[in-house]
PDB file of C-alpha atoms in Angstrom:
ATOM      1  CA  UNK A   1     -62.684 -24.474  69.704  1.00  0.00           C
ATOM      2  CA  UNK A   2     -63.583 -24.016  66.058  1.00  0.00           C
ATOM      3  CA  UNK A   3     -62.322 -26.282  63.309  1.00  0.00           C
ATOM      4  CA  UNK A   4     -60.364 -23.367  61.794  1.00  0.00           C
ATOM      5  CA  UNK A   5     -58.638 -22.689  65.124  1.00  0.00           C
ATOM      6  CA  UNK A   6     -57.766 -26.396  65.486  1.00  0.00           C
ATOM      7  CA  UNK A   7     -56.262 -26.503  61.983  1.00  0.00           C
ATOM      8  CA  UNK A   8     -54.361 -23.296  62.713  1.00  0.00           C
ATOM      9  CA  UNK A   9     -52.944 -24.683  65.972  1.00  0.00           C
ATOM     10  CA  UNK A  10     -51.984 -27.961  64.278  1.00  0.00           C
ATOM     11  CA  UNK A  11     -50.282 -26.055  61.454  1.00  0.00           C
ATOM     12  CA  UNK A  12     -48.357 -23.910  63.933  1.00  0.00           C
ATOM     13  CA  UNK A  13     -47.235 -26.983  65.869  1.00  0.00           C
ATOM     14  CA  UNK A  14     -46.115 -28.686  62.644  1.00  0.00           C
ATOM     15  CA  UNK A  15     -44.174 -25.586  61.620  1.00  0.00           C
ATOM     16  CA  UNK A  16     -42.380 -25.414  64.969  1.00  0.00           C
ATOM     17  CA  UNK A  17     -41.526 -29.129  64.706  1.00  0.00           C
ATOM     18  CA  UNK A  18     -40.040 -28.636  61.222  1.00  0.00           C
ATOM     19  CA  UNK A  19     -37.934 -25.709  62.471  1.00  0.00           C
ATOM     20  CA  UNK A  20     -36.655 -27.657  65.486  1.00  0.00           C
ATOM     21  CA  UNK A  21     -35.793 -30.722  63.383  1.00  0.00           C
ATOM     22  CA  UNK A  22     -34.103 -28.560  60.771  1.00  0.00           C
ATOM     23  CA  UNK A  23     -32.036 -26.827  63.439  1.00  0.00           C
ATOM     24  CA  UNK A  24     -30.962 -30.142  64.957  1.00  0.00           C
ATOM     25  CA  UNK A  25     -30.093 -31.699  61.611  1.00  0.00           C
ATOM     26  CA  UNK A  26     -28.260 -28.671  60.288  1.00  0.00           C
ATOM     27  CA  UNK A  27     -26.558 -28.201  63.635  1.00  0.00           C
ATOM     28  CA  UNK A  28     -24.965 -31.661  63.317  1.00  0.00           C
ATOM     29  CA  UNK A  29     -23.777 -30.862  59.804  1.00  0.00           C
ATOM     30  CA  UNK A  30     -22.532 -27.498  60.998  1.00  0.00           C
ATOM     31  CA  UNK A  31     -20.493 -29.113  63.791  1.00  0.00           C
ATOM     32  CA  UNK A  32     -18.903 -31.501  61.285  1.00  0.00           C
ATOM     33  CA  UNK A  33     -18.070 -28.599  58.972  1.00  0.00           C
ATOM     34  CA  UNK A  34     -16.781 -26.385  61.792  1.00  0.00           C
ATOM     35  CA  UNK A  35     -14.396 -28.918  63.332  1.00  0.00           C
ATOM     36  CA  UNK A  36     -11.782 -29.019  60.531  1.00  0.00           C
ATOM     37  CA  UNK A  37     -11.976 -25.248  60.055  1.00  0.00           C
ATOM     38  CA  UNK A  38     -11.474 -24.538  63.764  1.00  0.00           C
ATOM     39  CA  UNK A  39      -8.655 -27.088  64.042  1.00  0.00           C
ATOM     40  CA  UNK A  40      -6.812 -25.617  61.052  1.00  0.00           C
ATOM     41  CA  UNK A  41      -7.270 -22.095  62.455  1.00  0.00           C
ATOM     42  CA  UNK A  42      -5.704 -23.374  65.686  1.00  0.00           C
ATOM     43  CA  UNK A  43      -2.612 -24.564  63.790  1.00  0.00           C
ATOM     44  CA  UNK A  44      -3.560 -28.229  63.472  1.00  0.00           C
ATOM     45  CA  UNK A  45      -3.007 -30.413  60.420  1.00  0.00           C
ATOM     46  CA  UNK A  46      -6.191 -32.361  59.667  1.00  0.00           C
ATOM     47  CA  UNK A  47      -5.994 -35.711  57.878  1.00  0.00           C
ATOM     48  CA  UNK A  48      -9.128 -37.500  56.651  1.00  0.00           C
ATOM     49  CA  UNK A  49      -8.749 -40.974  55.144  1.00  0.00           C
ATOM     50  CA  UNK A  50     -11.039 -43.766  54.043  1.00  0.00           C
ATOM     51  CA  UNK A  51     -11.234 -46.080  57.032  1.00  0.00           C
ATOM     52  CA  UNK A  52      -9.853 -49.561  56.736  1.00  0.00           C
ATOM     53  CA  UNK A  53     -12.150 -52.477  57.572  1.00  0.00           C
ATOM     54  CA  UNK A  54     -11.903 -53.475  61.199  1.00  0.00           C
ATOM     55  CA  UNK A  55     -10.957 -57.022  62.102  1.00  0.00           C
ATOM     56  CA  UNK A  56      -9.060 -58.761  64.891  1.00  0.00           C
ATOM     57  CA  UNK A  57      -6.105 -59.747  62.695  1.00  0.00           C
ATOM     58  CA  UNK A  58      -3.625 -58.136  65.098  1.00  0.00           C
ATOM     59  CA  UNK A  59      -3.105 -61.184  67.291  1.00  0.00           C
ATOM     60  CA  UNK A  60      -1.183 -59.618  70.194  1.00  0.00           C
ATOM     61  CA  UNK A  61      -1.902 -56.429  72.121  1.00  0.00           C
ATOM     62  CA  UNK A  62       1.565 -55.103  71.258  1.00  0.00           C
ATOM     63  CA  UNK A  63       1.212 -55.994  67.568  1.00  0.00           C
ATOM     64  CA  UNK A  64       0.855 -53.621  64.629  1.00  0.00           C
ATOM     65  CA  UNK A  65      -0.647 -53.707  61.149  1.00  0.00           C
ATOM     66  CA  UNK A  66       1.115 -52.769  57.891  1.00  0.00           C
ATOM     67  CA  UNK A  67      -2.295 -51.694  56.593  1.00  0.00           C
ATOM     68  CA  UNK A  68      -2.774 -48.740  58.970  1.00  0.00           C
ATOM     69  CA  UNK A  69      -3.043 -45.564  56.902  1.00  0.00           C
ATOM     70  CA  UNK A  70      -2.494 -42.879  59.565  1.00  0.00           C
ATOM     71  CA  UNK A  71       0.112 -42.541  62.299  1.00  0.00           C
ATOM     72  CA  UNK A  72      -1.079 -42.956  64.973  1.00  0.00           C
ATOM     73  CA  UNK A  73      -3.696 -45.308  63.495  1.00  0.00           C
ATOM     74  CA  UNK A  74      -7.363 -44.290  63.362  1.00  0.00           C
ATOM     75  CA  UNK A  75      -9.036 -47.376  61.842  1.00  0.00           C
ATOM     76  CA  UNK A  76      -8.484 -50.873  60.569  1.00  0.00           C
ATOM     77  CA  UNK A  77      -7.101 -54.104  61.990  1.00  0.00           C
ATOM     78  CA  UNK A  78      -6.778 -54.206  65.761  1.00  0.00           C
ATOM     79  CA  UNK A  79      -6.426 -56.403  68.818  1.00  0.00           C
ATOM     80  CA  UNK A  80      -9.552 -58.120  70.155  1.00  0.00           C
ATOM     81  CA  UNK A  81      -9.423 -56.396  73.568  1.00  0.00           C
ATOM     82  CA  UNK A  82      -9.612 -52.564  73.737  1.00  0.00           C
ATOM     83  CA  UNK A  83      -7.698 -50.396  76.199  1.00  0.00           C
ATOM     84  CA  UNK A  84      -9.432 -49.480  79.429  1.00  0.00           C
ATOM     85  CA  UNK A  85     -10.903 -45.969  79.107  1.00  0.00           C
ATOM     86  CA  UNK A  86      -8.965 -43.390  81.056  1.00  0.00           C
ATOM     87  CA  UNK A  87      -6.012 -41.018  81.345  1.00  0.00           C
ATOM     88  CA  UNK A  88      -2.542 -42.583  81.317  1.00  0.00           C
ATOM     89  CA  UNK A  89       1.019 -41.541  82.087  1.00  0.00           C
ATOM     90  CA  UNK A  90       2.481 -44.375  79.965  1.00  0.00           C
ATOM     91  CA  UNK A  91       1.949 -44.926  76.215  1.00  0.00           C
ATOM     92  CA  UNK A  92      -0.924 -47.135  75.081  1.00  0.00           C
ATOM     93  CA  UNK A  93      -0.738 -49.979  72.564  1.00  0.00           C
ATOM     94  CA  UNK A  94      -2.055 -48.762  69.178  1.00  0.00           C
ATOM     95  CA  UNK A  95      -3.696 -52.101  68.341  1.00  0.00           C
ATOM     96  CA  UNK A  96      -5.882 -51.703  71.425  1.00  0.00           C
ATOM     97  CA  UNK A  97      -6.558 -47.996  70.875  1.00  0.00           C
ATOM     98  CA  UNK A  98      -7.941 -48.690  67.385  1.00  0.00           C
ATOM     99  CA  UNK A  99     -10.476 -51.039  68.997  1.00  0.00           C
ATOM    100  CA  UNK A 100     -11.570 -48.185  71.298  1.00  0.00           C
ATOM    101  CA  UNK A 101     -12.041 -45.959  68.243  1.00  0.00           C
ATOM    102  CA  UNK A 102     -14.181 -48.653  66.624  1.00  0.00           C
ATOM    103  CA  UNK A 103     -16.523 -48.312  69.615  1.00  0.00           C
ATOM    104  CA  UNK A 104     -16.869 -44.552  69.096  1.00  0.00           C
ATOM    105  CA  UNK A 105     -14.036 -43.278  71.262  1.00  0.00           C
ATOM    106  CA  UNK A 106     -11.487 -40.522  70.707  1.00  0.00           C
ATOM    107  CA  UNK A 107      -7.813 -40.509  71.634  1.00  0.00           C
ATOM    108  CA  UNK A 108      -5.705 -37.557  72.724  1.00  0.00           C
ATOM    109  CA  UNK A 109      -2.008 -38.418  72.572  1.00  0.00           C
ATOM    110  CA  UNK A 110       0.904 -36.059  73.172  1.00  0.00           C
ATOM    111  CA  UNK A 111       4.620 -36.165  72.415  1.00  0.00           C
ATOM    112  CA  UNK A 112       7.571 -36.209  74.790  1.00  0.00           C
ATOM    113  CA  UNK A 113       8.363 -32.534  74.164  1.00  0.00           C
ATOM    114  CA  UNK A 114       4.884 -31.163  74.934  1.00  0.00           C
ATOM    115  CA  UNK A 115       5.302 -28.793  77.930  1.00  0.00           C
ATOM    116  CA  UNK A 116       3.914 -29.961  81.264  1.00  0.00           C
ATOM    117  CA  UNK A 117       1.613 -26.915  81.376  1.00  0.00           C
ATOM    118  CA  UNK A 118       0.014 -28.098  78.114  1.00  0.00           C
ATOM    119  CA  UNK A 119      -0.252 -31.679  79.420  1.00  0.00           C
ATOM    120  CA  UNK A 120      -2.089 -30.229  82.435  1.00  0.00           C
ATOM    121  CA  UNK A 121      -4.501 -28.437  80.062  1.00  0.00           C
ATOM    122  CA  UNK A 122      -5.079 -31.700  78.196  1.00  0.00           C
ATOM    123  CA  UNK A 123      -5.800 -33.447  81.501  1.00  0.00           C
ATOM    124  CA  UNK A 124      -8.324 -30.736  82.393  1.00  0.00           C
ATOM    125  CA  UNK A 125      -9.970 -31.169  78.983  1.00  0.00           C
ATOM    126  CA  UNK A 126     -10.004 -34.955  79.458  1.00  0.00           C
ATOM    127  CA  UNK A 127     -11.640 -34.509  82.885  1.00  0.00           C
ATOM    128  CA  UNK A 128     -14.539 -32.715  81.167  1.00  0.00           C
ATOM    129  CA  UNK A 129     -14.808 -35.398  78.414  1.00  0.00           C
ATOM    130  CA  UNK A 130     -14.028 -38.665  80.222  1.00  0.00           C
ATOM    131  CA  UNK A 131     -16.550 -41.011  78.642  1.00  0.00           C
ATOM    132  CA  UNK A 132     -15.197 -42.564  75.467  1.00  0.00           C
ATOM    133  CA  UNK A 133     -11.829 -40.797  75.756  1.00  0.00           C
ATOM    134  CA  UNK A 134      -8.245 -41.990  76.050  1.00  0.00           C
ATOM    135  CA  UNK A 135      -5.475 -39.591  77.078  1.00  0.00           C
ATOM    136  CA  UNK A 136      -1.878 -40.824  76.930  1.00  0.00           C
ATOM    137  CA  UNK A 137       1.661 -39.878  75.981  1.00  0.00           C
ATOM    138  CA  UNK A 138       3.042 -40.995  72.621  1.00  0.00           C
ATOM    139  CA  UNK A 139       6.720 -39.994  72.710  1.00  0.00           C
ATOM    140  CA  UNK A 140       7.195 -40.184  68.921  1.00  0.00           C
ATOM    141  CA  UNK A 141       4.876 -37.182  68.464  1.00  0.00           C
ATOM    142  CA  UNK A 142       7.658 -34.926  69.785  1.00  0.00           C
ATOM    143  CA  UNK A 143       6.142 -31.497  70.439  1.00  0.00           C
ATOM    144  CA  UNK A 144       2.780 -32.353  68.810  1.00  0.00           C
ATOM    145  CA  UNK A 145      -0.628 -33.431  70.106  1.00  0.00           C
ATOM    146  CA  UNK A 146      -2.808 -35.879  68.159  1.00  0.00           C
ATOM    147  CA  UNK A 147      -6.586 -36.311  68.231  1.00  0.00           C
ATOM    148  CA  UNK A 148      -7.927 -39.414  66.509  1.00  0.00           C
ATOM    149  CA  UNK A 149     -11.345 -40.890  65.781  1.00  0.00           C
ATOM    150  CA  UNK A 150     -13.045 -43.446  63.488  1.00  0.00           C
ATOM    151  CA  UNK A 151     -16.513 -42.458  62.226  1.00  0.00           C
ATOM    152  CA  UNK A 152     -19.168 -44.065  60.052  1.00  0.00           C
ATOM    153  CA  UNK A 153     -22.496 -42.860  58.754  1.00  0.00           C
ATOM    154  CA  UNK A 154     -23.931 -46.352  58.197  1.00  0.00           C
ATOM    155  CA  UNK A 155     -23.183 -49.979  58.947  1.00  0.00           C
ATOM    156  CA  UNK A 156     -22.596 -50.584  55.232  1.00  0.00           C
ATOM    157  CA  UNK A 157     -19.297 -48.713  54.933  1.00  0.00           C
ATOM    158  CA  UNK A 158     -16.021 -48.835  56.856  1.00  0.00           C
ATOM    159  CA  UNK A 159     -16.209 -45.071  57.397  1.00  0.00           C
ATOM    160  CA  UNK A 160     -13.554 -42.413  57.845  1.00  0.00           C
ATOM    161  CA  UNK A 161     -10.405 -42.148  59.916  1.00  0.00           C
ATOM    162  CA  UNK A 162      -9.755 -38.632  61.198  1.00  0.00           C
ATOM    163  CA  UNK A 163      -6.474 -37.428  62.662  1.00  0.00           C
ATOM    164  CA  UNK A 164      -5.695 -33.903  63.825  1.00  0.00           C
ATOM    165  CA  UNK A 165      -2.061 -33.178  64.657  1.00  0.00           C
ATOM    166  CA  UNK A 166      -1.708 -29.962  66.642  1.00  0.00           C
ATOM    167  CA  UNK A 167       1.083 -27.761  67.919  1.00  0.00           C
ATOM    168  CA  UNK A 168      -0.883 -26.428  70.903  1.00  0.00           C
ATOM    169  CA  UNK A 169      -4.006 -26.962  72.979  1.00  0.00           C
ATOM    170  CA  UNK A 170      -7.083 -25.062  71.779  1.00  0.00           C
ATOM    171  CA  UNK A 171     -10.196 -25.787  73.823  1.00  0.00           C
ATOM    172  CA  UNK A 172     -12.658 -24.504  71.221  1.00  0.00           C
ATOM    173  CA  UNK A 173     -11.117 -26.509  68.370  1.00  0.00           C
ATOM    174  CA  UNK A 174     -10.755 -29.684  70.431  1.00  0.00           C
ATOM    175  CA  UNK A 175     -14.350 -29.382  71.664  1.00  0.00           C
ATOM    176  CA  UNK A 176     -15.519 -29.026  68.049  1.00  0.00           C
ATOM    177  CA  UNK A 177     -13.673 -32.249  67.149  1.00  0.00           C
ATOM    178  CA  UNK A 178     -15.325 -34.115  70.025  1.00  0.00           C
ATOM    179  CA  UNK A 179     -18.788 -32.644  69.315  1.00  0.00           C
ATOM    180  CA  UNK A 180     -18.613 -33.547  65.640  1.00  0.00           C
ATOM    181  CA  UNK A 181     -17.138 -37.051  65.765  1.00  0.00           C
ATOM    182  CA  UNK A 182     -17.174 -38.770  69.153  1.00  0.00           C
ATOM    183  CA  UNK A 183     -19.588 -41.710  69.607  1.00  0.00           C
ATOM    184  CA  UNK A 184     -19.984 -42.261  65.824  1.00  0.00           C
ATOM    185  CA  UNK A 185     -17.781 -45.337  65.412  1.00  0.00           C
ATOM    186  CA  UNK A 186     -18.684 -48.390  63.358  1.00  0.00           C
ATOM    187  CA  UNK A 187     -19.563 -50.435  66.485  1.00  0.00           C
ATOM    188  CA  UNK A 188     -21.349 -47.854  68.606  1.00  0.00           C
ATOM    189  CA  UNK A 189     -21.818 -48.053  72.312  1.00  0.00           C
ATOM    190  CA  UNK A 190     -23.805 -45.556  74.417  1.00  0.00           C
ATOM    191  CA  UNK A 191     -21.591 -42.870  75.961  1.00  0.00           C
ATOM    192  CA  UNK A 192     -22.444 -44.040  79.475  1.00  0.00           C
ATOM    193  CA  UNK A 193     -21.045 -47.499  78.638  1.00  0.00           C
ATOM    194  CA  UNK A 194     -17.601 -46.010  77.832  1.00  0.00           C
ATOM    195  CA  UNK A 195     -16.731 -44.787  81.316  1.00  0.00           C
ATOM    196  CA  UNK A 196     -13.215 -44.556  82.793  1.00  0.00           C
ATOM    197  CA  UNK A 197     -12.087 -47.889  84.168  1.00  0.00           C
ATOM    198  CA  UNK A 198     -14.319 -49.929  81.857  1.00  0.00           C
TER     199      UNK A 198
END
């Protein structure tokens, strides 16, 4: 093969690599931009707050923190032991759930007035997104559904708490939330380490 052909092949390979990397990088940014838009189009209220530093200052599993800045909480002080990953029929303790979010998880919580048909849809969605996910009732939400996550872009900042409060289930919008934010917590674990029952 001639030197010109080698340089041409190398240039083509480099160009393809740049395109693939650009697509992957922009795709991640696109997912993060699409999630709030899709959630709002689905009738959700999206709250984004500066995350509070995480520490184990909540000394009992049933404890709370006056510093939490979303309800339900999406960052900040928490109990030292997280909840076991899974789907629940009883409410979870927020101080434990925040610890799960710190590890990159997402919660789906639903109020006491959410119809059983919608709860069944949420369970089906959970079944397709089990790793790093908690599903549980939270009676105080009434007829609403809440999605919560704690994300960071570096170990130097406490990150962002994100809470979407929705009036209905929307698979596309919920999937966008998970795709954009799950597994990006301040203390990251691989997805296969956040399995139900662990």
